[in-house]
Amino acid sequence: MKTLIQNITQLVAVPPGPVAGEAMRRPPIVEDAALLIEDDHIAWFGYRSDAPDHAGARVIDARGGTLVPGLVDCHTHVVHAGSRADEFEQRIGGASYIEILEAGGGIKSSVRMLRTASEDDLVAQSLPRVRRMLECGVTTIEAKSGYGLSPEHELKTLRAIRRIAAETPVEMIGTYLAAHTIPPEFAGRPNEYLDQMLESALLKSIVDEGLAEFADVFCERGAFDLEQSRRFLGACKEAGLTPKIHSEQITRTGATAMACELGAVSADHLEFVNDDDIAVLKRSKTIPVVLPGCSFFLGSPVAPARKLIDAGLPVALATDINPGSCTIESLPLVMSMAATMLKMTPLESLVACTANAAAAVCRADRIGAIAVGHQADLVLLDVPNVNRWTYNVGVNPVATVWKAGRVVVERGDRAVG
Ligand code: NIG
Ligand code: FE
C-alpha cells in the first residue's frame, strides 16, 4: 500500500534524535516537496519533481501545506480522575502549589478521586483528552501513573493507559510514578511506603505485563528527598524500568545530577537547574525536558531552555498535562509558549517535540523524524510553514494525521488566515 503526498510547501525533515544545541535551529527543509509512504514507513521524500515511480499509489494533494513528523508528548499525567478547579481558584487567591499539597490537597486530592474511580471510569474520563491531543497532531503519548499510590490503584491506572492505547491510534507509553507523593496512610513513613511500592512481585508484574517501560519520581519538598528518589529509581531500574525524574521544579534538590548518574533517560521540569547541573547533563545522555505550560499555569519561573540549548543539549518539550500544575492538552500551544516564554524558535520547538521527545522515550530510532525507513507518523498542516503554526497561537491548522502510515485524523478545510 503506497501513498504519495505532494504539493507540500514546506517539509521539515527533522532527523532522528537526539538533535542537540545549534542543530535544533536548522533541521533540513525541503520546499515544494513530496513524500512517499509505503505500508507503515516513509519510503522516500524530496523535491516533488524528483518523485519516484508511484504507479498505483493513492495521491494526496497537500494544498501547499506543511508536513512535519507526528508529535511526541513525552511527559504527561493525562490519565487522571476528576478536576482540581477549586485549587485553581485558591491559587489565584494566593495559595501556593506546595502549600496546597502540604495541606493534604494537590496530588492527594487527585489520589482520593482516582481511588474511587473504576478502571472503566478512568478510561472514560481520559480517552477524550487523548483524542483531543491526537487532533492537535500528537501520535505518541507517555502517560504516568502516580495518582493511585497503592499497588491496586497504580496497577489500575497502568491498565487504563493500556486500554486507551487499544482504543485509539495513539501509541501510549506507561510510566510507573508510584513515587509521586506519600499517601496519607503512610504519612511520616515514606520509606515504608517505598518498600511496598518496590515489592519485587509488583515490579515484576508491571514489567512482565508490559504495563510500564519507565519509572519516575517527584523529588521535591512535600514528596521524596534525594536519597529516597535514588532508592526508588535504582530499584525500578534493576527490575527493568528505565528511570525518569521530576527534578528542580519548585526548589533545587540536586535530583538532576543524581538521575544523570543513574542513567535516567530524561530529567524533566528543570526550572531551578544551575550551571553545575547543566555541566552534568552535558556529560550524560539524559535528555532535558522543559514544560513551560506548567510555569504558565502556576505563574512560576520558567526553565532556562535557551541556556540549555546554547550549552549544546538536546532539549525536549512536553505538555505535562495534569489536573494540578498544567491542564493544557495542546502540545502546539506549548510550542507557542516555548517561543514567547523560553525564546525557543518555532523550528527548535518542533525538533524538541519530535526527535528529542522521541529520544526521551527511547524511540528515536523509529519515530519523531522524517527519515527514510522511519515509521510514517506524520502531520499535514494547513499553513505554509512551521512559524505560522506557532504564530497563530491556539488555532489548530492540523489537516491530516498519519500513524504508522494510516490516516487517523482527517479534518475539513482548516486554512488559517
Ligand atoms: O509534573 N510535579 C509533580 N507532578 C506533576 C503535577 C501533578 C499534580 O499536581 O497533579 C507535575 O507538575
Ligand atoms: Fe509531571
XYZ file of C-alpha atoms and ligand atoms in Angstrom:
430
model
C 0.000 0.000 0.000
C 1.549 3.299 -1.181
C 0.554 6.924 -0.594
C 2.201 9.907 -2.263
C 1.704 13.255 -0.542
C 2.521 16.075 -2.935
C 2.233 19.839 -3.228
C 3.893 20.359 0.176
C 5.205 23.928 0.536
C 7.465 23.089 3.494
C 8.559 19.602 4.533
C 10.626 19.706 7.713
C 12.958 16.711 7.536
C 13.619 16.503 11.273
C 16.463 13.972 11.593
C 16.334 11.106 14.114
C 17.010 12.361 17.634
C 18.620 13.390 19.780
C 19.315 16.652 17.944
C 21.475 18.855 20.159
C 22.150 22.575 20.546
C 22.650 24.652 17.424
C 21.367 21.852 15.119
C 17.900 22.188 16.685
C 17.522 25.548 14.959
C 18.069 24.288 11.434
C 16.561 20.920 10.596
C 16.728 20.291 6.817
C 13.773 21.814 4.979
C 12.537 20.738 1.543
C 10.408 23.258 -0.317
C 7.867 22.190 -2.958
C 8.199 18.660 -1.638
C 6.579 15.251 -1.865
C 6.733 12.203 0.381
C 6.031 8.550 -0.329
C 4.596 6.271 2.351
C 4.898 2.531 1.845
C 2.850 0.453 4.273
C 3.813 1.782 7.722
C 7.018 3.638 6.875
C 8.484 6.550 4.942
C 9.892 5.209 1.662
C 11.081 8.455 0.050
C 10.862 12.244 0.332
C 12.370 15.084 -1.674
C 11.557 17.641 -4.363
C 8.210 16.976 -5.968
C 9.815 16.860 -9.418
C 12.105 14.018 -8.277
C 9.295 11.766 -7.040
C 9.960 8.086 -7.872
C 7.532 5.898 -9.775
C 4.369 5.763 -7.740
C 2.068 3.806 -10.010
C -0.867 2.510 -8.014
C -0.246 4.871 -5.103
C -3.005 6.919 -3.542
C -2.091 10.553 -4.301
C -2.853 13.229 -1.714
C -2.738 16.929 -2.539
C -1.255 18.760 0.460
C -2.667 22.034 -0.945
C 0.508 23.941 -0.187
C 0.624 22.903 3.453
C 3.446 21.945 5.797
C 4.460 18.357 6.604
C 6.131 17.517 9.931
C 6.701 14.355 11.990
C 3.904 13.266 14.332
C 4.399 14.988 17.681
C 5.508 13.041 20.735
C 4.228 14.241 24.117
C 6.950 12.726 26.304
C 5.689 13.833 29.757
C 2.017 13.617 30.717
C -0.330 12.711 33.547
C -3.216 12.513 31.071
C -4.866 9.579 32.858
C -6.471 11.008 35.986
C -9.869 11.329 37.614
C -11.886 14.453 38.398
C -10.692 18.042 38.451
C -8.960 20.426 40.857
C -10.640 23.583 39.586
C -11.231 24.612 43.228
C -7.455 24.730 43.815
C -7.055 26.833 40.697
C -9.176 29.466 42.429
C -7.256 29.063 45.709
C -4.016 29.691 43.865
C -5.449 32.786 42.187
C -6.208 33.913 45.757
C -2.539 33.498 46.727
C -2.094 29.891 47.973
C 0.973 28.172 46.508
C 1.092 24.762 44.820
C 3.267 23.295 47.604
C 1.142 24.821 50.400
C -1.930 23.146 48.920
C -0.067 19.816 48.639
C 1.285 20.029 52.197
C -2.218 20.787 53.482
C -3.431 17.452 52.081
C -4.738 18.734 48.742
C -2.970 18.882 45.388
C -1.789 15.481 44.195
C -3.521 13.982 47.258
C -6.919 15.308 46.077
C -6.364 13.560 42.752
C -5.422 10.385 44.628
C -8.737 10.439 46.512
C -10.657 10.878 43.246
C -8.704 8.200 41.384
C -9.124 5.639 44.150
C -12.915 5.919 43.981
C -12.955 5.681 40.162
C -13.149 2.283 38.464
C -10.810 1.369 35.635
C -13.736 1.950 33.250
C -14.340 5.452 34.710
C -10.697 6.272 34.338
C -10.686 5.233 30.691
C -13.946 7.107 30.045
C -12.595 10.317 31.613
C -9.163 10.198 29.979
C -9.936 8.946 26.471
C -11.494 12.238 25.255
C -8.341 14.079 26.363
C -6.170 11.687 24.363
C -8.443 12.095 21.318
C -8.147 15.901 21.531
C -4.354 15.590 21.781
C -4.342 13.436 18.640
C -6.383 16.113 16.833
C -3.526 18.534 17.619
C -1.033 16.234 15.852
C 0.225 14.118 18.772
C 0.759 10.486 17.698
C 2.653 9.191 20.750
C 1.979 9.931 24.430
C 3.922 8.991 27.528
C 1.456 8.638 30.415
C 2.345 8.338 34.080
C 0.570 6.652 36.928
C 1.050 8.402 40.293
C -2.469 9.144 41.493
C -3.079 5.624 42.806
C -0.232 5.318 45.327
C -1.095 1.749 46.277
C -0.373 -1.443 44.321
C -4.048 -1.867 43.418
C -4.638 1.685 42.196
C -1.296 2.098 40.447
C -1.946 -1.120 38.519
C -5.474 0.082 37.715
C -4.008 3.288 36.252
C -1.410 1.472 34.165
C -4.080 -0.891 32.861
C -6.278 2.089 31.943
C -3.348 3.515 29.952
C -3.032 0.234 28.090
C -6.760 0.155 27.331
C -6.620 3.690 25.939
C -3.812 2.537 23.648
C -6.086 -0.219 22.370
C -8.981 2.186 21.801
C -7.139 4.971 19.942
C -4.480 5.076 17.229
C -2.190 6.898 19.673
C 0.857 4.986 20.873
C 0.690 5.123 24.682
C 3.780 4.550 26.819
C 3.309 3.744 30.503
C 5.469 5.177 33.297
C 5.328 3.922 36.892
C 5.237 7.102 39.023
C 4.451 5.435 42.342
C 6.836 7.925 43.982
C 4.647 10.967 43.218
C 3.910 11.783 46.839
C 3.416 9.952 50.148
C -0.195 8.760 50.556
C -1.994 9.678 53.818
C -1.948 6.112 55.191
C 1.880 6.265 55.130
C 2.212 9.857 56.419
C 5.595 10.236 58.110
C 6.700 6.781 56.882
C 7.980 7.402 53.345
C 10.443 4.516 53.415
C 7.776 2.013 54.381
C 5.629 3.338 51.553
C 8.525 2.845 49.133
C 9.091 -0.696 50.443
C 5.514 -1.522 49.487
C 5.744 0.025 46.035
C 9.109 -1.607 45.318
C 7.945 -5.078 46.260
C 9.567 -7.390 43.740
C 6.414 -9.278 42.680
C 4.694 -5.955 41.945
C 7.580 -4.621 39.840
C 7.860 -7.949 38.078
C 4.208 -7.980 37.067
C 4.464 -4.380 35.777
C 7.443 -5.311 33.623
C 6.191 -8.740 32.535
C 2.746 -7.470 31.559
C 4.355 -4.577 29.663
C 2.377 -2.063 31.745
C 5.253 0.410 32.015
C 8.667 0.983 30.444
C 9.768 3.824 32.692
C 9.821 4.714 36.386
C 9.543 8.289 37.651
C 9.789 10.130 40.969
C 8.817 13.622 42.165
C 11.918 14.746 44.059
C 10.638 17.786 45.952
C 9.500 19.221 49.261
C 6.182 17.532 50.065
C 7.210 14.468 48.042
C 10.509 12.495 48.103
C 14.013 13.584 49.058
C 17.169 12.838 47.114
C 18.040 9.587 48.905
C 14.501 8.213 48.666
C 14.380 9.178 44.989
C 17.686 7.447 44.310
C 16.482 4.328 46.078
C 13.177 4.225 44.187
C 14.731 4.717 40.750
C 17.626 2.349 41.467
C 15.291 -0.499 42.447
C 12.979 0.145 39.493
C 15.949 0.165 37.142
C 17.089 -3.154 38.490
C 13.617 -4.539 37.802
C 13.771 -3.370 34.185
C 12.123 0.092 34.266
C 14.185 2.943 32.809
C 14.479 5.953 35.172
C 12.993 9.393 34.559
C 12.717 12.191 37.099
C 10.741 15.328 38.054
C 13.660 17.497 39.156
C 14.336 21.096 40.255
C 10.707 22.133 39.625
C 9.991 24.235 42.706
C 13.270 24.084 44.601
C 16.760 22.902 43.629
C 17.328 19.460 45.141
C 20.260 18.110 43.112
C 17.987 15.419 41.668
C 19.016 16.144 38.081
C 22.644 15.203 38.765
C 21.565 12.116 40.730
C 19.317 10.990 37.856
C 22.093 11.531 35.292
C 24.403 9.372 37.395
C 21.777 6.647 37.493
C 21.436 6.761 33.694
C 17.970 8.336 33.582
C 16.656 8.729 30.042
C 15.266 12.179 30.890
C 15.247 14.842 33.595
C 12.072 16.882 33.439
C 10.998 20.385 34.605
C 14.425 21.945 35.423
C 13.081 25.386 36.354
C 15.802 25.682 39.038
C 18.800 23.939 37.409
C 22.138 25.660 37.980
C 25.336 25.723 35.936
C 26.720 22.633 37.693
C 23.583 20.671 36.775
C 23.931 21.797 33.160
C 27.549 20.590 33.136
C 26.426 17.193 34.487
C 23.661 16.976 31.854
C 26.273 17.737 29.187
C 28.383 14.771 30.282
C 25.378 12.418 30.322
C 22.928 11.023 27.781
C 19.955 12.265 29.821
C 17.503 14.371 27.785
C 16.446 17.645 29.473
C 12.664 18.076 29.142
C 11.146 21.526 29.710
C 7.475 22.118 30.496
C 6.550 25.790 30.063
C 2.814 25.055 30.301
C 3.416 24.381 33.974
C 5.146 27.739 34.511
C 2.245 29.404 32.709
C -0.422 27.607 34.733
C 1.308 28.088 38.098
C 2.624 31.577 37.324
C 6.062 30.307 38.348
C 9.597 30.711 36.933
C 10.485 29.121 33.596
C 13.292 26.648 32.870
C 16.398 28.194 31.249
C 15.768 26.482 27.909
C 17.913 28.948 25.958
C 20.854 28.256 28.228
C 20.363 24.501 27.904
C 20.254 24.651 24.102
C 23.150 27.091 23.903
C 25.144 24.675 26.086
C 24.691 22.129 23.283
C 21.965 19.984 24.876
C 19.087 18.195 23.056
C 16.132 19.863 24.783
C 12.687 18.243 24.579
C 9.332 19.903 25.213
C 6.119 18.371 26.595
C 2.735 19.454 27.962
C 2.848 17.823 31.444
C -0.973 17.738 31.150
C -2.271 17.035 34.659
C -5.094 18.269 36.907
C -2.937 20.410 39.214
C 0.040 22.158 37.654
C -0.953 22.318 33.962
C -4.271 21.422 32.347
C -3.014 22.263 28.843
C -3.606 19.371 26.442
C -2.271 21.019 23.295
C 1.399 20.431 22.544
C 1.308 23.030 19.723
C 0.071 25.586 22.276
C 3.089 24.670 24.419
C 5.282 25.260 21.329
C 3.868 28.794 21.163
C 4.642 29.211 24.880
C 8.175 27.962 24.246
C 8.524 30.805 21.750
C 7.239 33.620 23.940
C 8.331 32.374 27.388
C 11.515 30.388 26.650
C 12.695 32.210 23.496
C 12.858 28.989 21.506
C 12.372 29.375 17.753
C 9.439 27.549 16.108
C 11.826 25.055 14.476
C 13.644 24.440 17.769
C 10.270 23.717 19.365
C 9.322 21.341 16.579
C 12.583 19.395 16.998
C 12.004 19.425 20.772
C 8.516 17.879 20.352
C 9.585 15.281 17.793
C 13.174 13.969 17.572
C 14.173 14.912 21.118
C 10.870 13.893 22.686
C 11.203 10.525 20.906
C 14.690 10.197 22.421
C 13.186 10.949 25.860
C 11.003 7.832 25.463
C 13.718 5.632 23.848
C 12.048 5.598 20.435
C 14.250 7.907 18.352
C 15.200 5.086 16.004
C 11.567 4.634 14.920
C 9.537 7.852 15.430
C 9.967 11.629 15.767
C 11.690 12.140 12.403
C 11.080 12.358 8.682
C 13.706 9.888 7.539
C 13.585 7.007 5.077
C 12.688 3.820 6.951
C 11.204 5.691 9.915
C 7.603 4.951 10.846
C 5.177 7.120 8.850
C 3.847 9.185 11.781
C 3.118 12.467 10.008
C 1.110 15.658 10.387
C -0.070 17.796 7.490
C -0.827 21.398 8.446
C -2.885 23.931 6.534
C -0.193 26.586 6.919
C 2.753 27.292 4.615
C 5.425 26.892 7.304
C 6.050 25.948 10.956
C 6.396 29.573 12.001
C 2.751 30.183 11.054
C 1.694 27.250 13.238
C 3.235 28.654 16.425
C 2.379 32.257 15.500
C -1.364 31.515 15.241
C -1.472 30.740 18.976
C -4.186 28.296 19.959
C -5.522 27.864 16.403
C -5.399 24.280 15.165
C -4.324 24.015 11.497
C -3.973 20.204 11.543
C -5.487 18.813 8.326
C -4.393 15.152 8.311
C -2.560 12.883 10.740
C -0.977 9.547 9.820
C 0.036 6.944 12.409
C 2.229 4.151 11.044
C 1.123 5.006 7.503
C -2.611 5.046 8.234
C -4.781 8.191 8.151
C -6.107 8.613 11.698
C -7.317 12.235 11.612
C -8.858 13.971 8.633
C -10.221 17.442 9.199
C -12.110 19.659 6.793
C -10.998 22.978 5.336
C -8.843 24.463 8.086
C -6.992 27.194 6.193
C -5.577 29.669 8.714
C -5.864 33.271 7.542
O 4.694 17.462 36.747
N 5.204 17.937 39.994
C 4.694 16.844 40.126
N 3.843 16.280 39.297
C 3.080 16.993 38.339
C 1.892 17.645 38.928
C 0.958 16.664 39.452
C -0.278 17.281 40.036
O -0.255 18.391 40.598
O -1.296 16.603 39.936
C 3.936 17.950 37.547
O 3.871 19.186 37.705
Fe 4.803 15.941 35.598
